[in-house]
Amino acid sequence: MTTPQNNQVAIVTGASRGIGAEVARRLARDGFAVAINYASSSKEAEALVAELSAQGANAIAVKANVADAGEVRAMFETTEQQLGKIDVLVNNAGVLKTVPLADTSDALYDQTFEINVRGTFNTLREAAARMNEGGRIVNFSSTTLALNMPGYAVYNATKAAVEAFTHVFAKELRGRHITVNAVAPGPIATSLFLDGKTEEQIKTFANMPPLQRLGQPEDIAALVSFLASADAGWVNGQILRANGGVA
Ligand code: NAP
């Protein structure tokens, strides 16, 4: 079966695994040519390219550490050269390690801010100059920002910064017809959430929302697909929580 193309180009950061991989699949199904960004998981990224190509989609894998401005610039250049000018940017790449603030090392603090905040800053700055009119930017916050659970101080601080970028950048793009929104997922069954948790802890999280399950990457991909679509044209500068009703 071949996927109909919509002649638009999307970059999804951190798309080798987890939510980003599912967002890439969904946008490819929606007809976008997709640049699958990754930092180290080249096997997974190439496998996803092969999977999408077999379905008739146009997809490439692009290695870039989003925390590095030069690598981000090169990622945009490669994508433009191979797929065309960018219409959709999904800033999904992110890391989480839950540690009480008092026990957080300088290295963990730096790494979390470098990837989650500087990474988003780098791609937004590049997007400002390069994206097509009528484009869509989707940033990634987290519902943990509303839950204020112990262990999430540094991670939540990075996502608060991403939300601040979202609100201000939406206004700074006045006249370009580019929307800037953020999704704020609740717990999603990916390695970012599952790693290091006991069965018991996972069960507790799964029971928190009134819908009584963990979110799946597909739940978030559907929301990103909507925000990237023409139907979401009047949604701008917003944070959309998708969490089964937990907060
Ligand atoms: P994940 O399964 O751990 O996947 C993370 C992805 O980000 C991987 O593809 C990884 O690529 C990439 N990445 C990490 N550092 C990178 C860097 N410096 N440059 C480029 N790519 C990098 O995480 P996830 O659960 O899908 O999370 C995706 C986003 O959703 C994150 O922003 C996270 O904060 C947010 N979120 C997740 C949850 C949840 O419960 N899962 C809830 C709320 C929000 P490599 O493997 O190549 O390093």
mmCIF file of C-alpha atoms and ligand atoms in Angstrom:
data_model
loop_
_atom_site.group_PDB
_atom_site.id
_atom_site.type_symbol
_atom_site.label_atom_id
_atom_site.label_comp_id
_atom_site.label_asym_id
_atom_site.label_seq_id
_atom_site.Cartn_x
_atom_site.Cartn_y
_atom_site.Cartn_z
ATOM 1 C CA MET A 1 0.000 0.000 0.000
ATOM 2 C CA THR A 2 1.424 3.431 -0.854
ATOM 3 C CA THR A 3 0.924 6.471 1.327
ATOM 4 C CA PRO A 4 -0.478 9.545 -0.435
ATOM 5 C CA GLN A 5 1.958 12.488 -0.085
ATOM 6 C CA ASN A 6 0.807 15.957 0.995
ATOM 7 C CA ASN A 7 3.968 17.675 -0.318
ATOM 8 C CA GLN A 8 4.851 18.889 3.148
ATOM 9 C CA VAL A 9 7.963 18.220 5.180
ATOM 10 C CA ALA A 10 8.211 17.459 8.903
ATOM 11 C CA ILE A 11 11.179 17.171 11.242
ATOM 12 C CA VAL A 12 10.593 15.073 14.348
ATOM 13 C CA THR A 13 13.389 15.303 16.912
ATOM 14 C CA GLY A 14 14.142 12.209 18.991
ATOM 15 C CA ALA A 15 12.203 10.003 16.584
ATOM 16 C CA SER A 16 14.302 6.850 16.829
ATOM 17 C CA ARG A 17 12.240 5.510 19.739
ATOM 18 C CA GLY A 18 9.236 6.120 21.978
ATOM 19 C CA ILE A 19 6.721 8.860 21.287
ATOM 20 C CA GLY A 20 8.837 10.475 18.561
ATOM 21 C CA ALA A 21 8.955 7.268 16.495
ATOM 22 C CA GLU A 22 5.166 6.990 16.681
ATOM 23 C CA VAL A 23 4.774 10.668 15.738
ATOM 24 C CA ALA A 24 6.998 10.055 12.703
ATOM 25 C CA ARG A 25 4.865 7.029 11.709
ATOM 26 C CA ARG A 26 1.668 9.028 12.084
ATOM 27 C CA LEU A 27 2.919 12.072 10.144
ATOM 28 C CA ALA A 28 4.196 9.776 7.369
ATOM 29 C CA ARG A 29 0.714 8.221 7.246
ATOM 30 C CA ASP A 30 -0.711 11.744 7.033
ATOM 31 C CA GLY A 31 1.407 12.238 3.902
ATOM 32 C CA PHE A 32 4.373 14.214 5.245
ATOM 33 C CA ALA A 33 7.916 13.565 4.134
ATOM 34 C CA VAL A 34 9.601 12.968 7.484
ATOM 35 C CA ALA A 35 13.093 13.635 8.839
ATOM 36 C CA ILE A 36 13.695 11.226 11.714
ATOM 37 C CA ASN A 37 16.188 12.848 14.053
ATOM 38 C CA TYR A 38 18.148 10.845 16.611
ATOM 39 C CA ALA A 39 21.232 11.274 18.782
ATOM 40 C CA SER A 40 22.649 7.756 19.104
ATOM 41 C CA SER A 41 20.072 5.097 18.157
ATOM 42 C CA SER A 42 21.070 4.859 14.490
ATOM 43 C CA LYS A 43 19.857 1.252 14.080
ATOM 44 C CA GLU A 44 16.376 2.113 15.310
ATOM 45 C CA ALA A 45 16.235 5.285 13.190
ATOM 46 C CA GLU A 46 17.335 3.437 10.034
ATOM 47 C CA ALA A 47 14.834 0.630 10.737
ATOM 48 C CA LEU A 48 12.061 3.218 10.981
ATOM 49 C CA VAL A 49 13.152 4.806 7.695
ATOM 50 C CA ALA A 50 13.021 1.345 6.074
ATOM 51 C CA GLU A 51 9.572 0.674 7.570
ATOM 52 C CA LEU A 52 8.140 3.987 6.338
ATOM 53 C CA SER A 53 9.829 3.751 2.932
ATOM 54 C CA ALA A 54 8.299 0.278 2.447
ATOM 55 C CA GLN A 55 4.906 1.932 2.939
ATOM 56 C CA GLY A 56 5.660 4.451 0.204
ATOM 57 C CA ALA A 57 6.509 7.353 2.508
ATOM 58 C CA ASN A 58 9.456 9.677 2.005
ATOM 59 C CA ALA A 59 11.659 9.435 5.097
ATOM 60 C CA ILE A 60 15.269 10.064 6.053
ATOM 61 C CA ALA A 61 17.234 9.605 9.281
ATOM 62 C CA VAL A 62 19.269 12.584 10.471
ATOM 63 C CA LYS A 63 21.753 12.273 13.332
ATOM 64 C CA ALA A 64 22.014 15.435 15.408
ATOM 65 C CA ASN A 65 22.368 16.194 19.089
ATOM 66 C CA VAL A 66 19.662 18.832 19.530
ATOM 67 C CA ALA A 67 21.744 20.448 22.272
ATOM 68 C CA ASP A 68 24.371 21.383 19.663
ATOM 69 C CA ALA A 69 23.439 24.445 17.577
ATOM 70 C CA GLY A 70 25.767 23.480 14.726
ATOM 71 C CA GLU A 71 24.326 19.981 14.483
ATOM 72 C CA VAL A 72 20.790 21.386 14.521
ATOM 73 C CA ARG A 73 21.664 23.784 11.699
ATOM 74 C CA ALA A 74 23.120 20.873 9.728
ATOM 75 C CA MET A 75 19.941 18.841 10.405
ATOM 76 C CA PHE A 76 17.784 21.594 8.913
ATOM 77 C CA GLU A 77 20.142 21.900 5.929
ATOM 78 C CA THR A 78 20.159 18.149 5.254
ATOM 79 C CA THR A 79 16.372 18.011 5.536
ATOM 80 C CA GLU A 80 15.921 20.966 3.161
ATOM 81 C CA GLN A 81 18.321 19.445 0.636
ATOM 82 C CA GLN A 82 16.829 15.957 0.738
ATOM 83 C CA LEU A 83 13.130 16.573 1.424
ATOM 84 C CA GLY A 84 12.455 20.290 0.932
ATOM 85 C CA LYS A 85 11.676 23.342 3.068
ATOM 86 C CA ILE A 86 10.203 22.514 6.463
ATOM 87 C CA ASP A 87 6.490 22.838 7.242
ATOM 88 C CA VAL A 88 6.280 21.047 10.585
ATOM 89 C CA LEU A 89 8.751 20.903 13.471
ATOM 90 C CA VAL A 90 8.062 18.518 16.355
ATOM 91 C CA ASN A 91 10.392 19.158 19.296
ATOM 92 C CA ASN A 92 10.003 15.770 20.924
ATOM 93 C CA ALA A 93 13.595 14.920 21.963
ATOM 94 C CA GLY A 94 13.901 14.929 25.720
ATOM 95 C CA VAL A 95 15.350 13.179 28.748
ATOM 96 C CA LEU A 96 14.097 12.471 32.258
ATOM 97 C CA LYS A 97 15.823 11.165 35.320
ATOM 98 C CA THR A 98 13.879 11.529 38.546
ATOM 99 C CA VAL A 99 16.168 12.493 41.417
ATOM 100 C CA PRO A 100 15.383 14.635 44.465
ATOM 101 C CA LEU A 101 16.680 18.155 43.909
ATOM 102 C CA ALA A 102 19.142 17.871 46.804
ATOM 103 C CA ASP A 103 20.723 14.782 45.231
ATOM 104 C CA THR A 104 20.905 16.109 41.671
ATOM 105 C CA SER A 105 24.440 16.315 40.306
ATOM 106 C CA ASP A 106 25.675 19.273 38.270
ATOM 107 C CA ALA A 107 26.123 16.894 35.351
ATOM 108 C CA LEU A 108 22.502 15.688 35.446
ATOM 109 C CA TYR A 109 21.208 19.249 35.831
ATOM 110 C CA ASP A 110 23.286 20.378 32.834
ATOM 111 C CA GLN A 111 22.337 17.407 30.658
ATOM 112 C CA THR A 112 18.611 17.814 31.333
ATOM 113 C CA PHE A 113 18.662 21.548 30.588
ATOM 114 C CA GLU A 114 20.960 21.115 27.557
ATOM 115 C CA ILE A 115 18.688 18.595 25.834
ATOM 116 C CA ASN A 116 15.221 19.669 26.971
ATOM 117 C CA VAL A 117 15.696 23.446 26.962
ATOM 118 C CA ARG A 118 18.671 24.323 24.769
ATOM 119 C CA GLY A 119 17.627 21.570 22.357
ATOM 120 C CA THR A 120 14.206 23.168 21.921
ATOM 121 C CA PHE A 121 15.751 26.661 21.783
ATOM 122 C CA ASN A 122 18.179 25.566 19.041
ATOM 123 C CA THR A 123 15.495 24.146 16.771
ATOM 124 C CA LEU A 124 13.090 27.051 17.367
ATOM 125 C CA ARG A 125 15.789 29.587 16.486
ATOM 126 C CA GLU A 126 16.605 27.694 13.303
ATOM 127 C CA ALA A 127 12.909 27.292 12.472
ATOM 128 C CA ALA A 128 12.313 31.044 12.765
ATOM 129 C CA ALA A 129 14.503 31.692 9.758
ATOM 130 C CA ARG A 130 13.727 28.627 7.709
ATOM 131 C CA MET A 131 10.167 27.344 8.054
ATOM 132 C CA ASN A 132 7.513 27.747 5.399
ATOM 133 C CA GLU A 133 4.646 30.188 5.962
ATOM 134 C CA GLY A 134 1.647 28.347 7.377
ATOM 135 C CA GLY A 135 3.891 25.953 9.266
ATOM 136 C CA ARG A 136 3.311 24.197 12.563
ATOM 137 C CA ILE A 137 5.589 23.840 15.569
ATOM 138 C CA VAL A 138 4.775 21.348 18.311
ATOM 139 C CA ASN A 139 6.891 21.437 21.468
ATOM 140 C CA PHE A 140 6.916 18.830 24.242
ATOM 141 C CA SER A 141 6.084 19.735 27.835
ATOM 142 C CA SER A 142 4.797 17.253 30.424
ATOM 143 C CA THR A 143 1.807 16.833 32.740
ATOM 144 C CA THR A 144 4.344 16.303 35.544
ATOM 145 C CA LEU A 145 4.541 20.096 35.623
ATOM 146 C CA ALA A 146 0.990 20.104 37.010
ATOM 147 C CA LEU A 147 1.509 17.172 39.398
ATOM 148 C CA ASN A 148 4.517 18.551 41.324
ATOM 149 C CA MET A 149 5.702 15.097 42.366
ATOM 150 C CA PRO A 150 8.956 14.758 44.333
ATOM 151 C CA GLY A 151 11.935 13.937 42.105
ATOM 152 C CA TYR A 152 10.725 16.002 39.167
ATOM 153 C CA ALA A 153 12.107 19.447 40.130
ATOM 154 C CA VAL A 154 14.779 19.758 37.435
ATOM 155 C CA TYR A 155 12.767 18.018 34.709
ATOM 156 C CA ASN A 156 9.705 20.158 35.469
ATOM 157 C CA ALA A 157 11.877 23.285 35.402
ATOM 158 C CA THR A 158 12.997 22.370 31.867
ATOM 159 C CA LYS A 159 9.406 21.815 30.758
ATOM 160 C CA ALA A 160 8.340 25.120 32.326
ATOM 161 C CA ALA A 161 10.969 26.754 30.114
ATOM 162 C CA VAL A 162 9.578 24.943 27.068
ATOM 163 C CA GLU A 163 6.083 26.220 27.905
ATOM 164 C CA ALA A 164 7.462 29.764 28.218
ATOM 165 C CA PHE A 165 9.138 29.450 24.793
ATOM 166 C CA THR A 166 5.848 28.215 23.339
ATOM 167 C CA HIS A 167 3.773 31.173 24.514
ATOM 168 C CA VAL A 168 6.296 33.852 23.525
ATOM 169 C CA PHE A 169 7.466 32.319 20.243
ATOM 170 C CA ALA A 170 3.861 32.012 19.023
ATOM 171 C CA LYS A 171 3.663 35.809 19.317
ATOM 172 C CA GLU A 172 7.102 36.471 17.863
ATOM 173 C CA LEU A 173 6.074 34.650 14.672
ATOM 174 C CA ARG A 174 3.288 37.151 14.028
ATOM 175 C CA GLY A 175 2.832 37.593 10.300
ATOM 176 C CA ARG A 176 4.384 34.238 9.367
ATOM 177 C CA HIS A 177 1.176 32.194 9.815
ATOM 178 C CA ILE A 178 3.090 29.610 11.828
ATOM 179 C CA THR A 179 1.419 28.165 14.917
ATOM 180 C CA VAL A 180 3.414 27.201 18.008
ATOM 181 C CA ASN A 181 1.836 24.864 20.538
ATOM 182 C CA ALA A 182 3.002 22.324 23.096
ATOM 183 C CA VAL A 183 1.645 18.963 24.102
ATOM 184 C CA ALA A 184 1.962 17.928 27.740
ATOM 185 C CA PRO A 185 1.554 14.157 28.006
ATOM 186 C CA GLY A 186 0.856 12.272 31.208
ATOM 187 C CA PRO A 187 2.678 8.966 31.775
ATOM 188 C CA ILE A 188 3.279 7.219 28.438
ATOM 189 C CA ALA A 189 4.564 3.648 28.179
ATOM 190 C CA THR A 190 8.041 4.353 26.777
ATOM 191 C CA SER A 191 11.495 3.651 28.186
ATOM 192 C CA LEU A 192 11.703 7.259 29.434
ATOM 193 C CA PHE A 193 8.812 6.524 31.801
ATOM 194 C CA LEU A 194 9.207 2.778 32.436
ATOM 195 C CA ASP A 195 12.968 2.484 33.050
ATOM 196 C CA GLY A 196 13.887 2.260 36.732
ATOM 197 C CA LYS A 197 10.289 1.892 37.985
ATOM 198 C CA THR A 198 8.958 -1.166 39.822
ATOM 199 C CA GLU A 199 5.811 -3.014 38.610
ATOM 200 C CA GLU A 200 4.067 -1.545 41.635
ATOM 201 C CA GLN A 201 5.041 2.046 40.765
ATOM 202 C CA ILE A 202 3.940 1.536 37.155
ATOM 203 C CA LYS A 203 0.562 0.184 38.339
ATOM 204 C CA THR A 204 0.114 3.204 40.608
ATOM 205 C CA PHE A 205 0.756 5.610 37.710
ATOM 206 C CA ALA A 206 -1.564 3.606 35.425
ATOM 207 C CA ASN A 207 -4.376 3.933 37.979
ATOM 208 C CA MET A 208 -4.002 7.676 38.495
ATOM 209 C CA PRO A 209 -6.079 8.897 35.530
ATOM 210 C CA PRO A 210 -9.845 8.269 35.573
ATOM 211 C CA LEU A 211 -9.328 6.398 32.295
ATOM 212 C CA GLN A 212 -7.237 3.896 34.323
ATOM 213 C CA ARG A 213 -4.369 3.105 31.980
ATOM 214 C CA LEU A 214 -0.988 4.383 30.898
ATOM 215 C CA GLY A 215 -0.948 6.500 27.780
ATOM 216 C CA GLN A 216 0.501 4.976 24.617
ATOM 217 C CA PRO A 217 2.722 6.765 22.082
ATOM 218 C CA GLU A 218 -0.206 6.568 19.614
ATOM 219 C CA ASP A 219 -2.331 8.716 21.972
ATOM 220 C CA ILE A 220 0.198 11.531 21.673
ATOM 221 C CA ALA A 221 0.906 10.991 17.974
ATOM 222 C CA ALA A 222 -2.806 11.534 17.265
ATOM 223 C CA LEU A 223 -2.707 14.898 19.043
ATOM 224 C CA VAL A 224 0.477 15.968 17.232
ATOM 225 C CA SER A 225 -1.134 14.906 13.951
ATOM 226 C CA PHE A 226 -4.093 17.175 14.718
ATOM 227 C CA LEU A 227 -1.851 20.115 15.672
ATOM 228 C CA ALA A 228 0.119 19.633 12.432
ATOM 229 C CA SER A 229 -3.040 19.592 10.346
ATOM 230 C CA ALA A 230 -4.989 22.334 8.604
ATOM 231 C CA ASP A 231 -7.854 21.719 11.063
ATOM 232 C CA ALA A 232 -5.716 23.064 13.951
ATOM 233 C CA GLY A 233 -5.067 26.372 12.189
ATOM 234 C CA TRP A 234 -6.744 28.461 14.894
ATOM 235 C CA VAL A 235 -4.984 26.746 17.821
ATOM 236 C CA ASN A 236 -1.912 28.835 18.649
ATOM 237 C CA GLY A 237 0.245 29.466 21.706
ATOM 238 C CA GLN A 238 -1.493 26.720 23.678
ATOM 239 C CA ILE A 239 -0.381 23.896 25.969
ATOM 240 C CA LEU A 240 -2.522 20.807 25.375
ATOM 241 C CA ARG A 241 -2.456 18.180 28.095
ATOM 242 C CA ALA A 242 -3.110 14.605 26.993
ATOM 243 C CA ASN A 243 -3.128 12.426 30.071
ATOM 244 C CA GLY A 244 -6.389 10.504 30.479
ATOM 245 C CA GLY A 245 -7.638 13.162 32.870
ATOM 246 C CA VAL A 246 -4.985 12.879 35.571
ATOM 247 C CA ALA A 247 -4.579 16.673 35.843
HETATM 248 P P1 NAP B 1 12.259 8.048 25.003
HETATM 249 O O1 NAP B 1 11.459 6.832 24.724
HETATM 250 O O2 NAP B 1 13.341 8.001 26.020
HETATM 251 O O3 NAP B 1 12.869 8.577 23.606
HETATM 252 C C1 NAP B 1 13.646 9.729 23.614
HETATM 253 C C2 NAP B 1 14.052 10.089 22.218
HETATM 254 O O4 NAP B 1 14.799 11.326 22.286
HETATM 255 C C3 NAP B 1 14.949 9.063 21.559
HETATM 256 O O5 NAP B 1 14.619 8.949 20.196
HETATM 257 C C4 NAP B 1 16.341 9.678 21.715
HETATM 258 O O6 NAP B 1 17.217 9.322 20.654
HETATM 259 C C5 NAP B 1 16.017 11.144 21.616
HETATM 260 N N1 NAP B 1 17.063 12.005 22.193
HETATM 261 C C6 NAP B 1 17.537 12.010 23.459
HETATM 262 N N2 NAP B 1 18.504 12.931 23.586
HETATM 263 C C7 NAP B 1 18.647 13.516 22.369
HETATM 264 C C8 NAP B 1 19.473 14.537 21.853
HETATM 265 N N3 NAP B 1 20.374 15.145 22.633
HETATM 266 N N4 NAP B 1 19.339 14.892 20.555
HETATM 267 C C9 NAP B 1 18.437 14.279 19.760
HETATM 268 N N5 NAP B 1 17.620 13.304 20.193
HETATM 269 C C10 NAP B 1 17.728 12.928 21.482
HETATM 270 O O7 NAP B 1 11.314 9.265 25.457
HETATM 271 P P2 NAP B 1 9.737 9.506 25.222
HETATM 272 O O8 NAP B 1 9.007 8.956 26.375
HETATM 273 O O9 NAP B 1 9.353 9.091 23.858
HETATM 274 O O10 NAP B 1 9.681 11.106 25.370
HETATM 275 C C11 NAP B 1 9.540 11.972 24.279
HETATM 276 C C12 NAP B 1 9.162 13.344 24.802
HETATM 277 O O11 NAP B 1 7.942 13.280 25.528
HETATM 278 C C13 NAP B 1 10.195 13.961 25.765
HETATM 279 O O12 NAP B 1 10.317 15.334 25.505
HETATM 280 C C14 NAP B 1 9.572 13.740 27.133
HETATM 281 O O13 NAP B 1 10.011 14.686 28.068
HETATM 282 C C15 NAP B 1 8.105 13.898 26.795
HETATM 283 N N6 NAP B 1 7.196 13.255 27.749
HETATM 284 C C16 NAP B 1 7.236 11.906 27.942
HETATM 285 C C17 NAP B 1 6.368 11.337 28.862
HETATM 286 C C18 NAP B 1 6.374 9.847 29.139
HETATM 287 O O14 NAP B 1 5.747 9.439 30.110
HETATM 288 N N7 NAP B 1 7.025 9.030 28.339
HETATM 289 C C19 NAP B 1 5.447 12.124 29.567
HETATM 290 C C20 NAP B 1 5.457 13.505 29.327
HETATM 291 C C21 NAP B 1 6.322 14.051 28.419
HETATM 292 P P3 NAP B 1 18.526 8.398 20.898
HETATM 293 O O15 NAP B 1 18.017 7.066 21.339
HETATM 294 O O16 NAP B 1 19.183 8.360 19.549
HETATM 295 O O17 NAP B 1 19.336 9.091 21.951
#
